[in-house]
Short mmCIF file of C-alpha atoms in Angstrom, two decimals:
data_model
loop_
_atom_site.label_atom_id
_atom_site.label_comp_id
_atom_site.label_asym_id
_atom_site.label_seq_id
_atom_site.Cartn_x
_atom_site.Cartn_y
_atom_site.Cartn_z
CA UNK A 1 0.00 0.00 0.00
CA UNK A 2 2.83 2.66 0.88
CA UNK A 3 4.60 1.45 -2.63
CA UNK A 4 1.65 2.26 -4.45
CA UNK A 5 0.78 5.40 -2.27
CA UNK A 6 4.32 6.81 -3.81
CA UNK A 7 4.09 5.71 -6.94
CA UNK A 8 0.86 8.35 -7.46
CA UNK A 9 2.33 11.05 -5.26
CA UNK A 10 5.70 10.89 -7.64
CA UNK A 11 3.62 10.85 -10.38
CA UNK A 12 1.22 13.79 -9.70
CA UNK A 13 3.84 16.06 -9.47
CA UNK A 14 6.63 17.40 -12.00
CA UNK A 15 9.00 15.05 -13.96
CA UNK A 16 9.23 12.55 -11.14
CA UNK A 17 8.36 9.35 -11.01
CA UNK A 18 8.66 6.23 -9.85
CA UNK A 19 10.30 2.25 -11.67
CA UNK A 20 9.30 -0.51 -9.70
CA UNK A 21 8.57 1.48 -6.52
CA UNK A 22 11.81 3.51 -6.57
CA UNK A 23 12.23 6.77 -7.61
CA UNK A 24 12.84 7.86 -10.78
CA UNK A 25 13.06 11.15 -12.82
CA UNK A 26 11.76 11.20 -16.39
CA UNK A 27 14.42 13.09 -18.77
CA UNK A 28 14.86 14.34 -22.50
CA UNK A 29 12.91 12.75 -25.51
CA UNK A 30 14.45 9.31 -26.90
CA UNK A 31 13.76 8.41 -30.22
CA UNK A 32 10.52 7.79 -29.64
CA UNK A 33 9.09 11.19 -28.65
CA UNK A 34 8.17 10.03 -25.28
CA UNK A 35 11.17 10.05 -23.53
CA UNK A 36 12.45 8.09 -20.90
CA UNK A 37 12.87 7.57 -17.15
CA UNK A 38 16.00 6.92 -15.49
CA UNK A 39 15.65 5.38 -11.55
CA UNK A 40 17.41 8.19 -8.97
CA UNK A 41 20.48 6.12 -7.55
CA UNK A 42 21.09 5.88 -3.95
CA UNK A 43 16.88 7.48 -3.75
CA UNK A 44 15.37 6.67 -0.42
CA UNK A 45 11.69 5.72 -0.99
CA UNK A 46 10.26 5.72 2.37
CA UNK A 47 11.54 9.60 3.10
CA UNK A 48 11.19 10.48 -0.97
CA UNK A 49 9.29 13.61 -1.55
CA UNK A 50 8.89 16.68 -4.11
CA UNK A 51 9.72 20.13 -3.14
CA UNK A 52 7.50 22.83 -3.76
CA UNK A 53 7.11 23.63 -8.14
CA UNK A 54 8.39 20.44 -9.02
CA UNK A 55 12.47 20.81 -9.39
CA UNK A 56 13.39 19.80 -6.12
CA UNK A 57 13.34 16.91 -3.91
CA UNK A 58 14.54 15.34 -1.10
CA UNK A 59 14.98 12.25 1.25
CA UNK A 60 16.79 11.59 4.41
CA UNK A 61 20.25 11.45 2.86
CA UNK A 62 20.24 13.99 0.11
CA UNK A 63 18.29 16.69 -1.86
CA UNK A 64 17.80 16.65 -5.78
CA UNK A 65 17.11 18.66 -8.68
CA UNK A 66 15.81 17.23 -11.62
CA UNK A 67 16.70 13.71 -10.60
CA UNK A 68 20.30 14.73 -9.74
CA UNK A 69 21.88 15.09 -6.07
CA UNK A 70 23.08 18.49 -5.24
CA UNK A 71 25.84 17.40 -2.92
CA UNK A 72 26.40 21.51 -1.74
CA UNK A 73 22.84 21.07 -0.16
CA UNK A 74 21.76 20.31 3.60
CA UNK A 75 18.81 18.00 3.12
CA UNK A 76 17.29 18.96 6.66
CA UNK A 77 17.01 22.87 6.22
CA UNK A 78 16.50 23.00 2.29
CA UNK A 79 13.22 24.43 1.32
CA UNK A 80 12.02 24.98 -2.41
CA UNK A 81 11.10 28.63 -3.18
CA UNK A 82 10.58 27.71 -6.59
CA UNK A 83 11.20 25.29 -9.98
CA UNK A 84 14.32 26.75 -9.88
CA UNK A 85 15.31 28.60 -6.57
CA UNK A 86 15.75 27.17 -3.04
CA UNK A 87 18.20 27.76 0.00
CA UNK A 88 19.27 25.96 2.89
CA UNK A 89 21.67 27.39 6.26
CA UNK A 90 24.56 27.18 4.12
CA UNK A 91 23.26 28.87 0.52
CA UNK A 92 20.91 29.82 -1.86
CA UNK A 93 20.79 27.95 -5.15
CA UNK A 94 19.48 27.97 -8.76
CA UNK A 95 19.05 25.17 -10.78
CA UNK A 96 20.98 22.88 -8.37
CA UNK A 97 23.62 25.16 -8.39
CA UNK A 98 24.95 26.81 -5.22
CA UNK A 99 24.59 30.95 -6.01
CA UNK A 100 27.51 33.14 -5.00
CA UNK A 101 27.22 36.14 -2.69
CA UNK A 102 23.89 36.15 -1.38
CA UNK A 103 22.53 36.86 1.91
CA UNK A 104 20.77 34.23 3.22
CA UNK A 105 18.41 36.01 5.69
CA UNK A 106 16.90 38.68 3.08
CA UNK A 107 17.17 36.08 0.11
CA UNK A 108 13.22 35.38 -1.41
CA UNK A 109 11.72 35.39 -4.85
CA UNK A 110 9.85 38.42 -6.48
CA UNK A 111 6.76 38.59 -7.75
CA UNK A 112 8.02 39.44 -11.48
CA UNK A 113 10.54 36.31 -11.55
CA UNK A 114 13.81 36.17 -10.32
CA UNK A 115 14.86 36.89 -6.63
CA UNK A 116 16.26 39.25 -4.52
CA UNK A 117 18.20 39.65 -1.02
CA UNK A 118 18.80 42.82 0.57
CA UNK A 119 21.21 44.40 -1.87
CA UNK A 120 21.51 42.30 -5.03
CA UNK A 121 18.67 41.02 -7.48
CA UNK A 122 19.15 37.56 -9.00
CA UNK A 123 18.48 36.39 -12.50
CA UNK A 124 19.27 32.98 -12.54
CA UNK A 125 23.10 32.99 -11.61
CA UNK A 126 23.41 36.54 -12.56
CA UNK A 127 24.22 38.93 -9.84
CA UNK A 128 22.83 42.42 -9.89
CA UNK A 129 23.55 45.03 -7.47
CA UNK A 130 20.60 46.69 -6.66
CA UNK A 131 20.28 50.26 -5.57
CA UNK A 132 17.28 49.67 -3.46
CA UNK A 133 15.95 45.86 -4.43
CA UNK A 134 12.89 46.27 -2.13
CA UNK A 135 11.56 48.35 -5.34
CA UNK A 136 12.84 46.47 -7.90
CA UNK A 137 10.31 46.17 -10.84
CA UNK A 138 9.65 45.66 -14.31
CA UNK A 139 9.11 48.50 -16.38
CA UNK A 140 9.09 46.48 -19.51
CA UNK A 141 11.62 44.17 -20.12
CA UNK A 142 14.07 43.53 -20.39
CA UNK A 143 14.25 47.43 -18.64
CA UNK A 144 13.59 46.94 -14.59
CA UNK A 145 13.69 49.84 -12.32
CA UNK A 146 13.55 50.59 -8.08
CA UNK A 147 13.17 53.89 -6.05
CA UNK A 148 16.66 54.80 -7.43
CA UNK A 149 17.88 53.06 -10.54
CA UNK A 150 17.47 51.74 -13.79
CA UNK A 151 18.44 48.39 -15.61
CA UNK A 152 18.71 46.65 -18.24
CA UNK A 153 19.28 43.04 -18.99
CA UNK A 154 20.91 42.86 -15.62
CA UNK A 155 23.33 45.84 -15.70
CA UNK A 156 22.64 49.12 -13.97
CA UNK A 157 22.54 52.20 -16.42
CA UNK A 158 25.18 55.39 -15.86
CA UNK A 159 24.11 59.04 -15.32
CA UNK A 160 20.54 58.13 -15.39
CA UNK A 161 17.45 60.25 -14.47
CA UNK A 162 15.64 58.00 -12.85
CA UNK A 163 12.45 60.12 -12.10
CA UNK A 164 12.22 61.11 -15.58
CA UNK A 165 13.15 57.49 -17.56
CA UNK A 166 10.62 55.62 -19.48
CA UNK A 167 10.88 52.76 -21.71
CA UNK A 168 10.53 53.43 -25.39
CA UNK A 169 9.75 49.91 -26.42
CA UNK A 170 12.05 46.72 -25.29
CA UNK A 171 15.17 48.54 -26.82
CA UNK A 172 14.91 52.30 -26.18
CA UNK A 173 14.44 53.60 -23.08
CA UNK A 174 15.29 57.90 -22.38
CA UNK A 175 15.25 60.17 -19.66
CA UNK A 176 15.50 64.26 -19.73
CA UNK A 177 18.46 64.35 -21.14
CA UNK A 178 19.57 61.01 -22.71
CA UNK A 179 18.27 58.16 -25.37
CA UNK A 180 19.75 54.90 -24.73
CA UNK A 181 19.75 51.34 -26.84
CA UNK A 182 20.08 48.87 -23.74
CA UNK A 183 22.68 49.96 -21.94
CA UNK A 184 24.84 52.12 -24.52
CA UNK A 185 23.91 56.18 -24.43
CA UNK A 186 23.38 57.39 -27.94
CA UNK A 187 25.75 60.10 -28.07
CA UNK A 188 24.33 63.73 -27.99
CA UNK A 189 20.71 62.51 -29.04
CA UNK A 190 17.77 64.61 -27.85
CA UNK A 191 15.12 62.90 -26.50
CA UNK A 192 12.27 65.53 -27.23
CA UNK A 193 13.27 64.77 -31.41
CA UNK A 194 14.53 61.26 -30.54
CA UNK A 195 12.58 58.89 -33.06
CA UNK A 196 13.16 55.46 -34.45
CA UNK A 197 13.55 54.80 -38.69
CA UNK A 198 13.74 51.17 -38.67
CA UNK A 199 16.23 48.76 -39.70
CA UNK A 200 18.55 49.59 -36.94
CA UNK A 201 18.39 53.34 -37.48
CA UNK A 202 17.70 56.40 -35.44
CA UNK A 203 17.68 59.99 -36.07
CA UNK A 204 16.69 63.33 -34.06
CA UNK A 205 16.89 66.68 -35.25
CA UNK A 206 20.28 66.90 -35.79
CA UNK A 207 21.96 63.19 -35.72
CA UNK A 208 21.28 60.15 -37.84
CA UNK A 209 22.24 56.58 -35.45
CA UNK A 210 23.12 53.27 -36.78
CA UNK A 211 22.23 51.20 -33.47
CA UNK A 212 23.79 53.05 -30.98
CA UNK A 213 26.58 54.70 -32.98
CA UNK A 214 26.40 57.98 -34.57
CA UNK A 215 26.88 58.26 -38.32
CA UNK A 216 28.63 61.09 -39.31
CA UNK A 217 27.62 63.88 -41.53
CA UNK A 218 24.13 61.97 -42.55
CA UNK A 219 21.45 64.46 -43.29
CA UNK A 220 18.14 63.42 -40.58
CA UNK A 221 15.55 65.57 -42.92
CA UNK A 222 16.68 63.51 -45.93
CA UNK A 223 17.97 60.17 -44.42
CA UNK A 224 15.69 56.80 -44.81
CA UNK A 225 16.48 53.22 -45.36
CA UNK A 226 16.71 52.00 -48.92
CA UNK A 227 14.11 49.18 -47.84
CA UNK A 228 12.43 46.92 -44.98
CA UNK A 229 15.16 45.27 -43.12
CA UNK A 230 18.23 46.82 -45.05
CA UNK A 231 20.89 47.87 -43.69
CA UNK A 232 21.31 50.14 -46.57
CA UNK A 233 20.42 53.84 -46.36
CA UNK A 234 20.87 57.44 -48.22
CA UNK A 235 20.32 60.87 -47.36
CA UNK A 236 20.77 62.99 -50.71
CA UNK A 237 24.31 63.60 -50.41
CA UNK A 238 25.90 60.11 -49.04
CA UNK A 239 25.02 56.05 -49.29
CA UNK A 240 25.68 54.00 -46.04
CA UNK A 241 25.83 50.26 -45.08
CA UNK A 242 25.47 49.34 -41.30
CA UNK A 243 25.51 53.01 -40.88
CA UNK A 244 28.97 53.68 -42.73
CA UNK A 245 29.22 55.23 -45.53
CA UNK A 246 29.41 53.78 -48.90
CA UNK A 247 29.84 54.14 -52.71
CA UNK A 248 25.98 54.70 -53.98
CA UNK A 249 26.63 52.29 -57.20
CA UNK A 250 27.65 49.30 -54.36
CA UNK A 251 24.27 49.53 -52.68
CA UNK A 252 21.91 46.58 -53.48
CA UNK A 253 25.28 44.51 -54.63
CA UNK A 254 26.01 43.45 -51.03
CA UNK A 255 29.61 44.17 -51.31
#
């Protein structure tokens, strides 16, 4: 009765299982397309049980993720936050994988994915220091933002205005005074004229941009792409390629 008791529990829940009353984790597609089980070695049954979302478990001896021991973790003060994220009296982990640097007593998931402790967010591995990470949101990602800061893709921008920044779309953000692609600062571009082309190009009132880099001596009023998804553009004096300037009779060639 307690064999077959586990067998539904294991099977209820995530990618565990169970082979002939032992557990088991079910892995990758075989040839098949239905994949295949492999039995957890060294698994106690009697003390075998899934962690909170399904990544973790853990018996009397050890504690697993996805069917494999994690030999950094303390099986009796391990607790699941997540799939992904747990922490025990010794660290914090993600994926099975012990995390560096965080503190232990502020360490907890936010609501927006990822986690936090009480001066770092956490993507995955990935180590952010926060400004203040009791704030920490998502404006629109990948661009997240507290009481203080501003980030993108887990860096912190420079010589931001945070009470003025907004996002743009999930490439541009600007404040007052600056328009930035991710984390690089288009140089001298106005935000109140700041507007996108296409194909990797951006122009305000006075500058023409190739991604983040300026192309110089392109006309804005007379600058467009030759076509959707080109890298090719003219203004009426000069031809460019990735936002460097060309001979006109090469465009369309790819040379």
């Amino acid at each position: 009765m307690l064999v077959a008791v586990f067998v539904v529990l294991l099977s209820a829940c995530s990618h565990y299982t169970a082979i002939n009353g032992m557990p088991a984790y079910h892995r990758g597609l075989s040839d098949d397309s239905r994949g295949y089980s492999a039995q957890i070695d060294g698994a106690d049954p009697k003390t075998f049980r899934i962690l909170a979302g399904g990544g973790y478990a853990k018996d009397r001896n050890s504690v697993y993720w996805s069917g494999t021991p994690v030999p950094e973790a303390h099986t009796q003060t391990f607790k699941a936050l997540s799939g992904a994220y747990g922490k025990d009296d010794a660290n914090a982990f993600y994926d099975g994988q012990p995390i560096p640097g965080v503190d232990l007593s502020s360490f907890e998931l936010m609501s927006g994915g990822g986690a936090r402790d009480e001066g770092a967010i956490y993507n995955g591995q990935r180590r952010t220091q926060a400004c203040d990470s009791k704030t920490y949101k998502v404006l629109k990602a990948p661009w997240y933002a507290d009481s203080r800061c501003v980030y993108v893709m887990g860096k912190q921008l420079t010589d931001v205005d945070r009470s003025t920044f907004k996002v743009i779309n999930s490439v541009y953000g600007m404040d007052a005074t600056h328009v930035y692609m991710f984390d690089k600062q288009l140089p001298g571009a106005d935000p109140f004229t700041f507007k996108i082309i296409g194909n990797m190009y951006e122009e305000d009132v006075a500058h023409v941009y190739y991604e983040s880099r300026l192309v110089p001596g392109a006309d804005p009023v007379t600058f467009h792409p030759n076509d959707a998804g080109s890298p090719e553009a003219r203004d009426q004096h000069r031809c460019y390629r990735r936002g460097l300037e060309v001979d006109c009779n090469t465009l369309g060639s790819g040379r």
